[in-house]
Amino acid sequence: MSKPIISIDEISKIFLKSARQTLEATTKQNITYSSTIQKTPKISMKPDLTCFVQFNGDYNGLVVMNFSADAAFAIYESYMTAMGMPKEELASTVASPEVTDTIGEITNQVMGHLIQEVEEHYNLNTVLGQPKALTLNSSITLVIDSDYGENRRLSFKIGNYSFRIEIAMEHAEFIII
């Protein structure tokens, strides 16, 4: 029998790679990530734009994607122009519904890729809710009515702009048999 793997740490490693692959494919931009995964006491929704989604199944948790206005707009702009939309037809501010809708769609794609990767590696599945994206002026700490005792923060960059993915999960171990 193999050594147990803390599920959130393994999910975080898969998340780094699948988020980068999904974002690079959809934005046609170089996405980098920190090789350090941070263990945090809690997760928060942070300004300027955030998107969150809960997932349930063989493993359960919550993901929050936090973007500065510049990072969110860079991702939105790159995503839309990669799909062929002319720059002059793009929204002009991060508070536009088009930007939050796009970030919600990108979060959905990132989570779909993550779920697929976990299923391929561990033969485990989960389903996700509908991602909710919104603009914020101040941080909101999430207190979830579930036993999500493990929290991690992943750091990414698009160009010169940073963004973060925060993950909360129940404590569980993957034991390969």
mmCIF file of C-alpha atoms in Angstrom:
data_model
loop_
_atom_site.group_PDB
_atom_site.id
_atom_site.type_symbol
_atom_site.label_atom_id
_atom_site.label_comp_id
_atom_site.label_asym_id
_atom_site.label_seq_id
_atom_site.Cartn_x
_atom_site.Cartn_y
_atom_site.Cartn_z
ATOM 1 C CA MET A 1 0.000 0.000 0.000
ATOM 2 C CA SER A 2 1.304 3.462 -0.856
ATOM 3 C CA LYS A 3 1.769 6.442 1.430
ATOM 4 C CA PRO A 4 -1.384 8.589 1.889
ATOM 5 C CA ILE A 5 -1.493 11.896 0.028
ATOM 6 C CA ILE A 6 -3.271 14.876 1.583
ATOM 7 C CA SER A 7 -6.002 15.511 -0.971
ATOM 8 C CA ILE A 8 -5.891 19.329 -0.943
ATOM 9 C CA ASP A 9 -2.154 19.320 -1.647
ATOM 10 C CA GLU A 10 -2.562 16.968 -4.587
ATOM 11 C CA ILE A 11 -5.587 18.919 -5.869
ATOM 12 C CA SER A 12 -3.514 22.118 -5.559
ATOM 13 C CA LYS A 13 -0.685 20.662 -7.660
ATOM 14 C CA ILE A 14 -3.134 19.554 -10.326
ATOM 15 C CA PHE A 15 -4.863 22.952 -10.107
ATOM 16 C CA LEU A 16 -1.623 24.820 -10.839
ATOM 17 C CA LYS A 17 -1.071 22.919 -14.059
ATOM 18 C CA SER A 18 -4.670 22.684 -15.262
ATOM 19 C CA ALA A 19 -5.402 26.370 -14.531
ATOM 20 C CA ARG A 20 -2.300 27.435 -16.439
ATOM 21 C CA GLN A 21 -3.131 25.156 -19.393
ATOM 22 C CA THR A 22 -6.736 26.342 -19.552
ATOM 23 C CA LEU A 23 -5.849 30.035 -19.244
ATOM 24 C CA GLU A 24 -3.046 29.840 -21.790
ATOM 25 C CA ALA A 25 -5.329 28.046 -24.259
ATOM 26 C CA THR A 26 -8.187 30.534 -23.834
ATOM 27 C CA THR A 27 -6.196 33.777 -23.595
ATOM 28 C CA LYS A 28 -3.239 32.946 -25.875
ATOM 29 C CA GLN A 29 -1.069 34.555 -23.149
ATOM 30 C CA ASN A 30 1.767 33.170 -21.039
ATOM 31 C CA ILE A 31 0.554 32.281 -17.549
ATOM 32 C CA THR A 32 3.080 31.558 -14.804
ATOM 33 C CA TYR A 33 2.610 30.286 -11.276
ATOM 34 C CA SER A 34 4.594 30.194 -8.072
ATOM 35 C CA SER A 35 6.142 26.859 -7.180
ATOM 36 C CA THR A 36 5.070 27.519 -3.578
ATOM 37 C CA ILE A 37 1.626 26.476 -2.380
ATOM 38 C CA GLN A 38 0.620 28.437 0.713
ATOM 39 C CA LYS A 39 -1.254 26.851 3.612
ATOM 40 C CA THR A 40 -3.632 29.498 4.966
ATOM 41 C CA PRO A 41 -5.955 29.666 7.998
ATOM 42 C CA LYS A 42 -8.932 30.802 5.892
ATOM 43 C CA ILE A 43 -9.943 31.803 2.399
ATOM 44 C CA SER A 44 -11.330 35.167 1.388
ATOM 45 C CA MET A 45 -12.917 36.895 -1.554
ATOM 46 C CA LYS A 46 -10.701 39.881 -2.315
ATOM 47 C CA PRO A 47 -10.961 42.991 -4.480
ATOM 48 C CA ASP A 48 -11.237 43.866 -7.244
ATOM 49 C CA LEU A 49 -12.979 40.933 -8.908
ATOM 50 C CA THR A 50 -13.625 37.529 -7.397
ATOM 51 C CA CYS A 51 -15.294 34.342 -8.533
ATOM 52 C CA PHE A 52 -16.252 31.423 -6.324
ATOM 53 C CA VAL A 53 -17.641 27.949 -6.888
ATOM 54 C CA GLN A 54 -18.403 25.025 -4.613
ATOM 55 C CA PHE A 55 -17.863 21.380 -5.586
ATOM 56 C CA ASN A 56 -19.281 18.173 -4.086
ATOM 57 C CA GLY A 57 -18.835 14.470 -4.722
ATOM 58 C CA ASP A 58 -15.967 12.104 -3.963
ATOM 59 C CA TYR A 59 -14.085 15.180 -2.718
ATOM 60 C CA ASN A 60 -15.699 18.409 -1.519
ATOM 61 C CA GLY A 61 -14.639 22.014 -1.329
ATOM 62 C CA LEU A 62 -14.783 25.606 -2.431
ATOM 63 C CA VAL A 63 -12.601 27.539 -4.869
ATOM 64 C CA VAL A 64 -12.230 31.324 -4.888
ATOM 65 C CA MET A 65 -10.392 33.062 -7.722
ATOM 66 C CA ASN A 66 -9.245 36.584 -6.757
ATOM 67 C CA PHE A 67 -8.147 39.138 -9.352
ATOM 68 C CA SER A 68 -6.890 42.690 -9.212
ATOM 69 C CA ALA A 69 -8.767 44.906 -11.674
ATOM 70 C CA ASP A 70 -5.733 44.872 -13.979
ATOM 71 C CA ALA A 71 -5.369 41.065 -13.929
ATOM 72 C CA ALA A 72 -9.095 40.507 -14.493
ATOM 73 C CA PHE A 73 -9.161 42.965 -17.372
ATOM 74 C CA ALA A 74 -6.013 41.473 -18.955
ATOM 75 C CA ILE A 75 -7.580 38.009 -18.849
ATOM 76 C CA TYR A 76 -10.923 39.305 -20.170
ATOM 77 C CA GLU A 77 -9.290 41.279 -22.982
ATOM 78 C CA SER A 78 -7.001 38.404 -24.016
ATOM 79 C CA TYR A 79 -9.852 35.881 -23.861
ATOM 80 C CA MET A 80 -12.208 37.962 -25.981
ATOM 81 C CA THR A 81 -9.612 38.991 -28.599
ATOM 82 C CA ALA A 82 -8.428 35.354 -28.854
ATOM 83 C CA MET A 83 -12.040 34.516 -29.772
ATOM 84 C CA GLY A 84 -11.940 37.161 -32.498
ATOM 85 C CA MET A 85 -13.700 40.115 -30.884
ATOM 86 C CA PRO A 86 -12.286 43.476 -31.993
ATOM 87 C CA LYS A 87 -10.695 45.536 -29.188
ATOM 88 C CA GLU A 88 -12.968 48.490 -29.900
ATOM 89 C CA GLU A 89 -16.020 46.337 -29.011
ATOM 90 C CA LEU A 90 -14.680 45.278 -25.605
ATOM 91 C CA ALA A 91 -15.963 46.567 -22.278
ATOM 92 C CA SER A 92 -13.982 49.499 -20.935
ATOM 93 C CA THR A 93 -14.099 48.767 -17.197
ATOM 94 C CA VAL A 94 -13.704 45.739 -14.954
ATOM 95 C CA ALA A 95 -17.115 46.511 -13.405
ATOM 96 C CA SER A 96 -18.863 45.757 -16.727
ATOM 97 C CA PRO A 97 -21.097 42.677 -16.682
ATOM 98 C CA GLU A 98 -19.188 41.340 -19.703
ATOM 99 C CA VAL A 99 -15.998 41.125 -17.618
ATOM 100 C CA THR A 100 -17.617 39.341 -14.667
ATOM 101 C CA ASP A 101 -19.447 36.972 -17.053
ATOM 102 C CA THR A 102 -16.164 36.157 -18.803
ATOM 103 C CA ILE A 103 -14.339 35.504 -15.521
ATOM 104 C CA GLY A 104 -17.228 33.240 -14.463
ATOM 105 C CA GLU A 105 -16.960 31.312 -17.739
ATOM 106 C CA ILE A 106 -13.190 30.994 -17.421
ATOM 107 C CA THR A 107 -13.596 29.730 -13.833
ATOM 108 C CA ASN A 108 -16.058 27.137 -15.115
ATOM 109 C CA GLN A 109 -13.538 25.993 -17.746
ATOM 110 C CA VAL A 110 -10.665 25.844 -15.229
ATOM 111 C CA MET A 111 -12.794 23.798 -12.815
ATOM 112 C CA GLY A 112 -13.929 21.474 -15.613
ATOM 113 C CA HIS A 113 -10.317 20.816 -16.550
ATOM 114 C CA LEU A 114 -9.399 20.224 -12.885
ATOM 115 C CA ILE A 115 -12.246 17.727 -12.393
ATOM 116 C CA GLN A 116 -11.199 15.873 -15.548
ATOM 117 C CA GLU A 117 -7.562 15.683 -14.382
ATOM 118 C CA VAL A 118 -8.492 14.419 -10.891
ATOM 119 C CA GLU A 119 -10.770 11.793 -12.419
ATOM 120 C CA GLU A 120 -7.978 10.607 -14.733
ATOM 121 C CA HIS A 121 -5.397 10.441 -11.910
ATOM 122 C CA TYR A 122 -7.541 9.096 -9.057
ATOM 123 C CA ASN A 123 -10.781 7.774 -10.566
ATOM 124 C CA LEU A 124 -12.706 10.181 -8.308
ATOM 125 C CA ASN A 125 -15.391 12.587 -9.421
ATOM 126 C CA THR A 126 -17.141 15.685 -8.181
ATOM 127 C CA VAL A 127 -19.693 18.097 -9.582
ATOM 128 C CA LEU A 128 -19.515 21.837 -9.341
ATOM 129 C CA GLY A 129 -22.097 24.499 -8.875
ATOM 130 C CA GLN A 130 -22.456 27.570 -11.026
ATOM 131 C CA PRO A 131 -19.473 29.927 -10.569
ATOM 132 C CA LYS A 132 -20.447 33.358 -9.251
ATOM 133 C CA ALA A 133 -18.284 36.347 -10.185
ATOM 134 C CA LEU A 134 -18.595 39.780 -8.627
ATOM 135 C CA THR A 135 -16.670 42.988 -8.099
ATOM 136 C CA LEU A 136 -15.697 43.944 -4.547
ATOM 137 C CA ASN A 137 -14.440 47.061 -2.783
ATOM 138 C CA SER A 138 -13.213 45.208 0.320
ATOM 139 C CA SER A 139 -12.325 41.650 1.371
ATOM 140 C CA ILE A 140 -14.965 39.179 2.505
ATOM 141 C CA THR A 141 -13.926 36.162 4.552
ATOM 142 C CA LEU A 142 -15.982 33.083 3.860
ATOM 143 C CA VAL A 143 -17.199 30.991 6.758
ATOM 144 C CA ILE A 144 -18.614 27.889 5.172
ATOM 145 C CA ASP A 145 -21.163 25.669 6.876
ATOM 146 C CA SER A 146 -19.066 22.605 6.080
ATOM 147 C CA ASP A 147 -16.006 20.921 7.488
ATOM 148 C CA TYR A 148 -13.475 22.557 5.155
ATOM 149 C CA GLY A 149 -10.495 22.454 7.487
ATOM 150 C CA GLU A 150 -7.780 22.643 4.824
ATOM 151 C CA ASN A 151 -7.017 25.882 2.941
ATOM 152 C CA ARG A 152 -4.451 26.649 0.264
ATOM 153 C CA ARG A 153 -3.506 29.684 -1.828
ATOM 154 C CA LEU A 154 -1.980 29.445 -5.310
ATOM 155 C CA SER A 155 -0.337 32.460 -6.965
ATOM 156 C CA PHE A 156 -0.372 33.151 -10.722
ATOM 157 C CA LYS A 157 0.665 35.910 -13.122
ATOM 158 C CA ILE A 158 -0.506 37.075 -16.525
ATOM 159 C CA GLY A 159 2.004 39.613 -17.816
ATOM 160 C CA ASN A 160 2.836 41.867 -14.868
ATOM 161 C CA TYR A 161 -0.464 41.219 -13.078
ATOM 162 C CA SER A 162 -0.939 38.766 -10.223
ATOM 163 C CA PHE A 163 -4.017 36.778 -9.309
ATOM 164 C CA ARG A 164 -4.690 34.039 -6.797
ATOM 165 C CA ILE A 165 -6.729 30.902 -6.462
ATOM 166 C CA GLU A 166 -7.778 29.942 -2.944
ATOM 167 C CA ILE A 167 -9.034 26.439 -2.166
ATOM 168 C CA ALA A 168 -10.893 25.140 0.904
ATOM 169 C CA MET A 169 -11.507 21.418 1.267
ATOM 170 C CA GLU A 170 -12.477 18.890 3.871
ATOM 171 C CA HIS A 171 -9.475 17.067 5.322
ATOM 172 C CA ALA A 172 -9.118 13.856 3.354
ATOM 173 C CA GLU A 173 -6.330 11.608 2.170
ATOM 174 C CA PHE A 174 -5.956 9.847 -1.163
ATOM 175 C CA ILE A 175 -4.669 6.340 -0.536
ATOM 176 C CA ILE A 176 -3.761 4.531 -3.735
ATOM 177 C CA ILE A 177 -4.400 0.773 -3.517
#
